[in-house]
Coordinates of C-alpha atoms in Angstrom, one line a residue:
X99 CA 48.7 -57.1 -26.2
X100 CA 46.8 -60.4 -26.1
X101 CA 43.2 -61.0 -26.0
X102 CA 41.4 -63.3 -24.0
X103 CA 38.8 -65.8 -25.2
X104 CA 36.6 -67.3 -22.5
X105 CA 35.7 -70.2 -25.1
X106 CA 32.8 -71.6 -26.3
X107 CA 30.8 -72.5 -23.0
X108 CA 29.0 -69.5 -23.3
X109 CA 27.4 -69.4 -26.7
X110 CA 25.4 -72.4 -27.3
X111 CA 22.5 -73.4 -24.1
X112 CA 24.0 -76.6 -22.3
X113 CA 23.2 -80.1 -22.5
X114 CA 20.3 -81.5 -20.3
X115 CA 22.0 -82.4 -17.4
X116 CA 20.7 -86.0 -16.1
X117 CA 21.6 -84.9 -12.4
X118 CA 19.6 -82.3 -11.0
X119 CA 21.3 -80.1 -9.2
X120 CA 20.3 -76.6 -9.2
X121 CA 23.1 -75.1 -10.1
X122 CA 23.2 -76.4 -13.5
X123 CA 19.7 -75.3 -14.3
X124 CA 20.4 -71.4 -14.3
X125 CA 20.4 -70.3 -18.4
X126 CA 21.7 -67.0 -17.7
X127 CA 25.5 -65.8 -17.4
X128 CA 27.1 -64.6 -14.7
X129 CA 25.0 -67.3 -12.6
X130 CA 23.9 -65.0 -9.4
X131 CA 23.7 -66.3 -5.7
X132 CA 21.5 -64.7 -3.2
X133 CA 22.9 -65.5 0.6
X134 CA 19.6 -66.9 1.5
X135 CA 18.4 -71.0 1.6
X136 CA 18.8 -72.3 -1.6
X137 CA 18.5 -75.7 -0.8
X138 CA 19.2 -78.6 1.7
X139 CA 22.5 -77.8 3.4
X140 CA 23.2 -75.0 0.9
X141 CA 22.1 -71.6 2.5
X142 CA 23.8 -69.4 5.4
X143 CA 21.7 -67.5 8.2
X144 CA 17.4 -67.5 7.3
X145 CA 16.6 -64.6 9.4
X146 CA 18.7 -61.7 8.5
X147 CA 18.9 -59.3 11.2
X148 CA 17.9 -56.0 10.4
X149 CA 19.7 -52.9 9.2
X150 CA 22.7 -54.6 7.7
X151 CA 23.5 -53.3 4.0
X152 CA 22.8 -55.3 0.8
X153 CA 26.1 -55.6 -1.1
X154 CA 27.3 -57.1 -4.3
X155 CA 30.5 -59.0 -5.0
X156 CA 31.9 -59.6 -8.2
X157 CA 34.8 -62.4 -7.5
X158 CA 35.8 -65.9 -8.5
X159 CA 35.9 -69.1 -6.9
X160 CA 39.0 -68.8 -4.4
X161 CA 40.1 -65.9 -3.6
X162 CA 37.7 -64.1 -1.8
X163 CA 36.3 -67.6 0.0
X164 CA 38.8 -67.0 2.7
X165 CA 36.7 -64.1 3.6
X166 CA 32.8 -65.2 3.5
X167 CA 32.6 -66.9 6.9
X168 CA 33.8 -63.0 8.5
X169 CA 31.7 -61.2 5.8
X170 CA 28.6 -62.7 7.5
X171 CA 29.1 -61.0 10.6
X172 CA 28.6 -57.6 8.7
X173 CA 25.9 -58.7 6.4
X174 CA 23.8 -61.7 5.0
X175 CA 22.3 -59.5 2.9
X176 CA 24.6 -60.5 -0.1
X177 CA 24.6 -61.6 -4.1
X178 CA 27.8 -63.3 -5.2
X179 CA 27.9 -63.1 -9.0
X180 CA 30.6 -65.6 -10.1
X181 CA 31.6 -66.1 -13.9
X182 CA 31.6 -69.8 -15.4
X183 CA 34.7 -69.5 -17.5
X184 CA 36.7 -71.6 -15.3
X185 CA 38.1 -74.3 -17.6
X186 CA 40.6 -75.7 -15.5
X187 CA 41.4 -78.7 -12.8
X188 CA 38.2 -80.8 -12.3
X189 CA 35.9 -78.1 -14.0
X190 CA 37.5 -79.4 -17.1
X191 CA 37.0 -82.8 -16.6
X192 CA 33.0 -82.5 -15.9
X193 CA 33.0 -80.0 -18.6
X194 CA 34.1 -82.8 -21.1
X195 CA 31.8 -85.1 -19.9
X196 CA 28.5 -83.5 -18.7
X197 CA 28.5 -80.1 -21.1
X198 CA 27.2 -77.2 -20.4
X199 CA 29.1 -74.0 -18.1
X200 CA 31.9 -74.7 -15.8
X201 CA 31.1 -75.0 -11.9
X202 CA 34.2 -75.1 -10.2
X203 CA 33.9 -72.0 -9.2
X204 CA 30.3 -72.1 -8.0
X205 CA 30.4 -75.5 -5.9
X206 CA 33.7 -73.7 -3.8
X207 CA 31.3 -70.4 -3.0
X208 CA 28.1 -72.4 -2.1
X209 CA 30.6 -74.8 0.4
X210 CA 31.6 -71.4 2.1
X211 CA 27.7 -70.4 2.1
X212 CA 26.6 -73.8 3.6
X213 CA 24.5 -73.9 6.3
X214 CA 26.7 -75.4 9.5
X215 CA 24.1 -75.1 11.8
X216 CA 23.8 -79.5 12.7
X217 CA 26.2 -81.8 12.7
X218 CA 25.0 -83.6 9.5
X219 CA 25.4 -80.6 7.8
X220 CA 29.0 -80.1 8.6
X221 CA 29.4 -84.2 7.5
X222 CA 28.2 -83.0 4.1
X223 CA 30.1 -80.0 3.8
X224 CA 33.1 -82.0 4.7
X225 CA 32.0 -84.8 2.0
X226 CA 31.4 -82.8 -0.9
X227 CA 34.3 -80.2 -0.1
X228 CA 37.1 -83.2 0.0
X229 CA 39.8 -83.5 -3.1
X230 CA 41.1 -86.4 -4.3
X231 CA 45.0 -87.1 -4.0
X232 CA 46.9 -86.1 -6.9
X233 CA 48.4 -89.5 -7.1
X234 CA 46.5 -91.2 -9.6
X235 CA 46.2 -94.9 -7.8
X236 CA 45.4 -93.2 -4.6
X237 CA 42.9 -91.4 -6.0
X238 CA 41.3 -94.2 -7.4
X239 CA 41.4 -96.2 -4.6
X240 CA 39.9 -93.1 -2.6
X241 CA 37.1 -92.6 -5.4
X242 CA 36.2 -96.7 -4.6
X243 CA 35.9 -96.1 -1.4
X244 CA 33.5 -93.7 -1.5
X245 CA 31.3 -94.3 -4.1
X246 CA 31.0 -97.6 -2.6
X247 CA 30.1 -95.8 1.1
X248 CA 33.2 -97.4 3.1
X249 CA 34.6 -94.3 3.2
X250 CA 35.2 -92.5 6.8
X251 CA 34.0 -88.8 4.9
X252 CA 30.4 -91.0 5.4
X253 CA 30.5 -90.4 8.9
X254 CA 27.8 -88.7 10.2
X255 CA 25.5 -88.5 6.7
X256 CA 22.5 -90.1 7.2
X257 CA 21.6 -93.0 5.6
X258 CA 18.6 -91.9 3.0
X259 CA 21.2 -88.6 2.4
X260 CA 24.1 -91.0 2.2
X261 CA 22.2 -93.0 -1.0
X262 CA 20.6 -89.8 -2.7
X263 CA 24.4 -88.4 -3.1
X264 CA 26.0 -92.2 -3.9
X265 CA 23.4 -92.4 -6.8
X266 CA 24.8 -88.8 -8.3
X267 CA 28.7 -90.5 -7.6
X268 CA 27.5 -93.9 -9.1
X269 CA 26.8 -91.8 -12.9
X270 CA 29.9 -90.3 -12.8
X271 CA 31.6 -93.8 -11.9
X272 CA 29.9 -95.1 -14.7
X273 CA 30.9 -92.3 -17.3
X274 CA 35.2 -92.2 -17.6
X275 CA 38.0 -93.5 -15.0
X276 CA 40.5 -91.7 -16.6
X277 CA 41.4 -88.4 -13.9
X278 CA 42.3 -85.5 -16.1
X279 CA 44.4 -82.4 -14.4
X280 CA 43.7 -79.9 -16.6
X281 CA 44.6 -76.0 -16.4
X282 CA 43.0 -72.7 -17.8
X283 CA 45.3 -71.6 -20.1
X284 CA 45.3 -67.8 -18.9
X285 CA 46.8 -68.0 -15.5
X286 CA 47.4 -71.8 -15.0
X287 CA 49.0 -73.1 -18.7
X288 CA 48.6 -77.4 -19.4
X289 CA 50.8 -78.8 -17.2
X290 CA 51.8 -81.3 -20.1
X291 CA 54.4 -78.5 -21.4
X292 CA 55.7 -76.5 -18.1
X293 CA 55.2 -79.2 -15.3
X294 CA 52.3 -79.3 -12.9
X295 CA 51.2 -76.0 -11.8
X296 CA 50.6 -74.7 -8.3
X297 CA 47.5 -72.9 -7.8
X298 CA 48.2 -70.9 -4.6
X299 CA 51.3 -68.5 -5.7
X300 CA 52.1 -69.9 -8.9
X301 CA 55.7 -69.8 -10.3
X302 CA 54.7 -69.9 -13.9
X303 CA 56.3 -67.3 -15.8
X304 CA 54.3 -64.1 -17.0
X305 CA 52.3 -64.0 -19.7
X306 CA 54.1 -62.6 -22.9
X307 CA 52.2 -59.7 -22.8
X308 CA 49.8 -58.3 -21.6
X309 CA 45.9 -58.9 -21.9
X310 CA 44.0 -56.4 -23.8
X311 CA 40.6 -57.5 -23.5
X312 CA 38.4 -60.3 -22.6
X313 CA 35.6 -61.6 -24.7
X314 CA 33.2 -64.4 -25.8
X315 CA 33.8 -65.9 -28.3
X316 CA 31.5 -69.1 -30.1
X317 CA 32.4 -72.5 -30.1
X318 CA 33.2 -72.4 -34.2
X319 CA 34.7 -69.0 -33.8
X320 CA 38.9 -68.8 -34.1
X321 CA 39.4 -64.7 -33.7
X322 CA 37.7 -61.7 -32.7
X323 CA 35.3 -61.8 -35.6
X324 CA 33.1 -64.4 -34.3
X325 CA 32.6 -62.7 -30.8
X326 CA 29.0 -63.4 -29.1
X327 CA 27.0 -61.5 -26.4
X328 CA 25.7 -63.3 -24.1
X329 CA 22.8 -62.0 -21.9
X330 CA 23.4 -61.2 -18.4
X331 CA 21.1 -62.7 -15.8
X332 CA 18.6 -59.8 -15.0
X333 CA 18.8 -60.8 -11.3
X334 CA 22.4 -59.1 -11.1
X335 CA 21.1 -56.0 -13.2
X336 CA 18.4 -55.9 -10.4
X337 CA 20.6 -56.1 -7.5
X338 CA 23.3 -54.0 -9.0
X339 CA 20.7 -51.3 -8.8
X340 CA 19.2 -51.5 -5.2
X341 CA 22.6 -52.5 -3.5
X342 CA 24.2 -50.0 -0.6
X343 CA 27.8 -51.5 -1.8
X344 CA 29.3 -52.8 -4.8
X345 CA 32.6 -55.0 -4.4
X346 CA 34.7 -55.8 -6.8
X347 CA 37.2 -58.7 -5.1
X348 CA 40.6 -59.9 -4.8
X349 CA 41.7 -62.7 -7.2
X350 CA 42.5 -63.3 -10.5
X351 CA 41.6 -59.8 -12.5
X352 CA 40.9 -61.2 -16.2
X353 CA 39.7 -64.9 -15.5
X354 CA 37.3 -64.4 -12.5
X355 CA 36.4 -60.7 -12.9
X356 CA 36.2 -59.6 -16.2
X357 CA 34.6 -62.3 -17.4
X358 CA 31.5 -61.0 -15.7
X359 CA 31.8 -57.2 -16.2
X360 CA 32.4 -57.1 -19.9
X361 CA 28.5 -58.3 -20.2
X362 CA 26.3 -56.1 -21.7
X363 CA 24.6 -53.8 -19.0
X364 CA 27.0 -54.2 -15.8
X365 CA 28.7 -51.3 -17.0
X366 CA 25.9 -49.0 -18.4
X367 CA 24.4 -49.8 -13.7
X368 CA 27.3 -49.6 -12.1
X369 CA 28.7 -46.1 -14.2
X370 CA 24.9 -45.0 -12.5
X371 CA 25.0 -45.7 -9.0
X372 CA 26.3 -43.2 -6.6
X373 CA 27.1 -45.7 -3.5
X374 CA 30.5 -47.5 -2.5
X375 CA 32.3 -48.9 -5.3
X376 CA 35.1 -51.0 -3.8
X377 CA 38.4 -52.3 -5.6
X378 CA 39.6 -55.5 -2.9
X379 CA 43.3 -55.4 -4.6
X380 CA 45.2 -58.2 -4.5
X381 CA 48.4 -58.5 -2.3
X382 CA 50.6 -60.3 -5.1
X383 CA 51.1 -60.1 -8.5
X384 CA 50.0 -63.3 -10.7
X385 CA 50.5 -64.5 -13.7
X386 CA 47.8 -62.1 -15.6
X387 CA 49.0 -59.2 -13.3
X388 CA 52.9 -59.2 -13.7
X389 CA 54.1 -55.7 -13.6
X390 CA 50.9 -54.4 -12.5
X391 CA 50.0 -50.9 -10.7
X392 CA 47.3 -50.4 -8.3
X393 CA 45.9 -47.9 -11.6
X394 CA 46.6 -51.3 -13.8
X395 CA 44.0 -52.9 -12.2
X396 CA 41.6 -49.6 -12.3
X397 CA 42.3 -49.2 -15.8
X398 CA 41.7 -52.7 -16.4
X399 CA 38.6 -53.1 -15.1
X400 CA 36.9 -49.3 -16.4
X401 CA 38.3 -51.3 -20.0
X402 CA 36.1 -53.8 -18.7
X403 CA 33.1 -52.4 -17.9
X404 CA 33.2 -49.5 -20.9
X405 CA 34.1 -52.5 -23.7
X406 CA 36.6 -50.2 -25.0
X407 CA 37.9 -52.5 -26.9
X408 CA 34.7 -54.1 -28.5
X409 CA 32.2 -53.5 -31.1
X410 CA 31.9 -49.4 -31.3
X411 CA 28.6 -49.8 -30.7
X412 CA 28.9 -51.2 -27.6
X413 CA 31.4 -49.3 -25.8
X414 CA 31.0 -46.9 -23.3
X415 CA 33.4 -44.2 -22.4
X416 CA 32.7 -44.1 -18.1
X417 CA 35.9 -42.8 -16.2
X418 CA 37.4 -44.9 -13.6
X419 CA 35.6 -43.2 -10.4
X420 CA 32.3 -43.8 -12.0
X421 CA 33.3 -47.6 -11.4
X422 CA 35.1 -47.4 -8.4
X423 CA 35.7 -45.1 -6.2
X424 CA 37.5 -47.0 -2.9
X425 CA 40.3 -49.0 -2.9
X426 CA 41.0 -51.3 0.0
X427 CA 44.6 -52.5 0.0
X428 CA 46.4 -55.4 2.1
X429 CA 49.4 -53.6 4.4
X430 CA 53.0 -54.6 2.9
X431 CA 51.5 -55.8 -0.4
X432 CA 53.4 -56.7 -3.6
X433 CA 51.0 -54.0 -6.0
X434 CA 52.8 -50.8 -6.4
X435 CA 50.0 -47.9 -4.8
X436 CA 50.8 -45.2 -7.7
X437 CA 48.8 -42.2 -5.6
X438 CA 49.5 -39.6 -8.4
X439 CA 48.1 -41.7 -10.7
X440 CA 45.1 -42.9 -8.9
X441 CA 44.0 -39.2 -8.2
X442 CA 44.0 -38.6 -11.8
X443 CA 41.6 -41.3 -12.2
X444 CA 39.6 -39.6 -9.6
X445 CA 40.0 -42.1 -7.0
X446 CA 40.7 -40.7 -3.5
X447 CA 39.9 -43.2 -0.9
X448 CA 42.6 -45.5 -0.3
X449 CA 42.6 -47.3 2.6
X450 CA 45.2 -49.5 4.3
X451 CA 44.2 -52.8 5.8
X452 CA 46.0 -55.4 8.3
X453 CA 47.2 -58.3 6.2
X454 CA 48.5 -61.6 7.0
X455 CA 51.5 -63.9 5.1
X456 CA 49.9 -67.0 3.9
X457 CA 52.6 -69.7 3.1
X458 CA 51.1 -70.2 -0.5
X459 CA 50.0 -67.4 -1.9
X460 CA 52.0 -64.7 -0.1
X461 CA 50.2 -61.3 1.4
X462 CA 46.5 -61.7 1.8
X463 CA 44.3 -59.5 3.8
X464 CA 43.5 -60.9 7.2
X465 CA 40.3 -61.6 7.3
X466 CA 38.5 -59.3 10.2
X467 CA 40.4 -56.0 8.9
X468 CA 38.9 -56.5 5.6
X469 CA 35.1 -56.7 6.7
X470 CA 35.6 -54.0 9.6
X471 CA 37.5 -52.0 6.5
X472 CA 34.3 -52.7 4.3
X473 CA 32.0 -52.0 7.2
X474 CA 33.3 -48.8 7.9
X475 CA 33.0 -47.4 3.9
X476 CA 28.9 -48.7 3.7
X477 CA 28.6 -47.1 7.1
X478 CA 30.1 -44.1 6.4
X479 CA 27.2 -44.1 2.8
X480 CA 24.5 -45.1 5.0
X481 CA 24.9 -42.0 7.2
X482 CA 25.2 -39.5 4.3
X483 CA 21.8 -41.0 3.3
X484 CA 20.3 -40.5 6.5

């Protein structure tokens, strides 16, 4: 078995960032979101309406956007803890340039959490969600136009909003032309050696074995032996404690969620809460997953969360249902359901949910099931504590 290194963004604090944007600013790992305003044209509903649980979702930056717009009609009342280990695609590129964690993954979940309520709002959404063409002179050309504010993705910004976000576009112009595609080397390998890689359902063959672990490791560091610990943000710690739900989501199991269980004191919270812990599993196999079991994924993450394969000292030795106890799974999925297996791990509830055939990444839940899924295991926790 392989382990995984998360690299060195994790070890040393990041360089002053000349642009100030929030996001950046946050010195503790796994960054944590509130769904509450933030900032200008960054924040979903103000005024929560009451009686609507508090949950927690552990995910990355893709897979589980698909379902934030639905999950608002349950609840507002929810913290999205997202890892910064994304080294991959544009990440990389600002990365290289600006230092400091990666924010792919954050800038895709505070879109989905952006406020839509105007019509300038929705122009800026639009703006700041829009890729670039993969063709390199297109791209440039495109870049031009927009730095320069000719481009139609302008219409409907106003004009002192339009010239606070060209001066953030300006520094970047003035930093590097060159437009780097770069790929984390886990589940999407450099393109340089296997050909550009598609990150809906990826055709890039398995990994040669399987990962044993995850772990941070610092920037001078080359093996195991120079593994660092970096402290959690005590904002999850607190929110892992009062929530009514705890979610672990669908997506890519060792780059997007493990990097934020393994952390000191996720495991040593979640092993003590008694309310819903819920396993979203994925509806195809990917590169990390090949071959996986519904219990893969259970066993993975309990390895996780207990460190089993750490320092001694750090490990725990939880069993599965003391980290999840519900599994939700998408109808007709590719991920074996091993019932036997799963019982002996003390998990019982496993519940079946509508799913729909996306064209590029294959079986996905649809989108409604899932959240009246969800809603219906916090309801049925809220009543036993009534």
């Amino acid at each position: 078995m392989a382990d995984g290194c998360l690299g060195p963004y994790f070890c040393k604090p990041p360089k002053p960032s000349p642009i100030p944007l929030f996001l950046l600013q946050i010195p503790k790992l796994p960054l944590h979101f509130p769904s509450k305003p933030m900032a200008a044209h960054c924040h979903c509903i103000s005024n929560p309406r009451p009686y609507q649980p508090s949950l927690l979702v552990f995910s990355g930056g893709t897979a589980f956007n698909g379902v934030v717009e639905e999950l608002k009609k349950l609840t507002v009342r929810v913290a999205h803890v997202l890892p910064v280990s994304d080294d991959g695609g544009s990440t990389a590129e600002i990365v290289r340039v600006l230092g400091g964690p990666a924010v792919g993954d954050i800038r895709s979940r505070c879109l989905r959490l952006a406020d839509q309520s105007t019509s300038e709002a929705l122009a800026v959404r639009r703006l700041l969600g829009h890729r670039l063409p993969i063709n390199p002179q297109q791209a440039k050309s495109e870049w031009y136009e927009v730095v320069e504010g000719e481009h139609s993705l302008w219409e409907g910004v106003s004009k002192p909003y339009r010239e606070t976000i060209r001066s953030f576009l300006a520094y970047f112009q003035n930093e590097d032309g060159t437009i780097v595609r770069g790929q984390n080397e886990i589940s999407h390998p450099a393109y340089g050696s296997i050909g550009p890689v598609d990150k809906g359902r990826s055709s890039v063959p398995a990994l040669p074995s399987r990962i044993k672990r995850v772990f941070y490791m610092s920037s001078e560091g080359t093996n195991s032996l120079h593994e660092v610990f970096p402290t959690v943000n005590p904002a999850v710690l607190d929110q892992l404690s009062n929530v009514d739900c705890i979610v672990y989501a669908m997506g890519s199991l060792f780059t997007s969620l493990c990097p934020s269980l393994v952390l000191l004191g996720i495991g040593e919270v979640i092993s003590s809460r008694s309310c819903p812990k819920v396993l979203l599993l994925n509806g195809t196999h990917d590169r990390e997953t090949s071959g996986f079991s519904a219990s893969s994924f259970v066993i993975a993450i309990t390895d996780a969360l207990n460190r089993t394969y750490g320092d001694s000292h750090n490990c725990l030795k939880h069993f599965p249902s003391q980290y999840i106890n519900t599994l939700l799974v998408p109808k007709d999925g590719e991920i074996p359901i091993d019932d036997q297996i799963l019982r002996s791990q003390g998990i019982f509830d496993v519940v079946i949910v509508d799913s729909i055939r996306d064209p590029k990444v294959g079986i996905i839940f649809d989108p409604v099931s899932l959240i009246n899924a969800l809603g219906n295991v916090v309801s049925r926790y809220m009543r036993t504590k009534d």
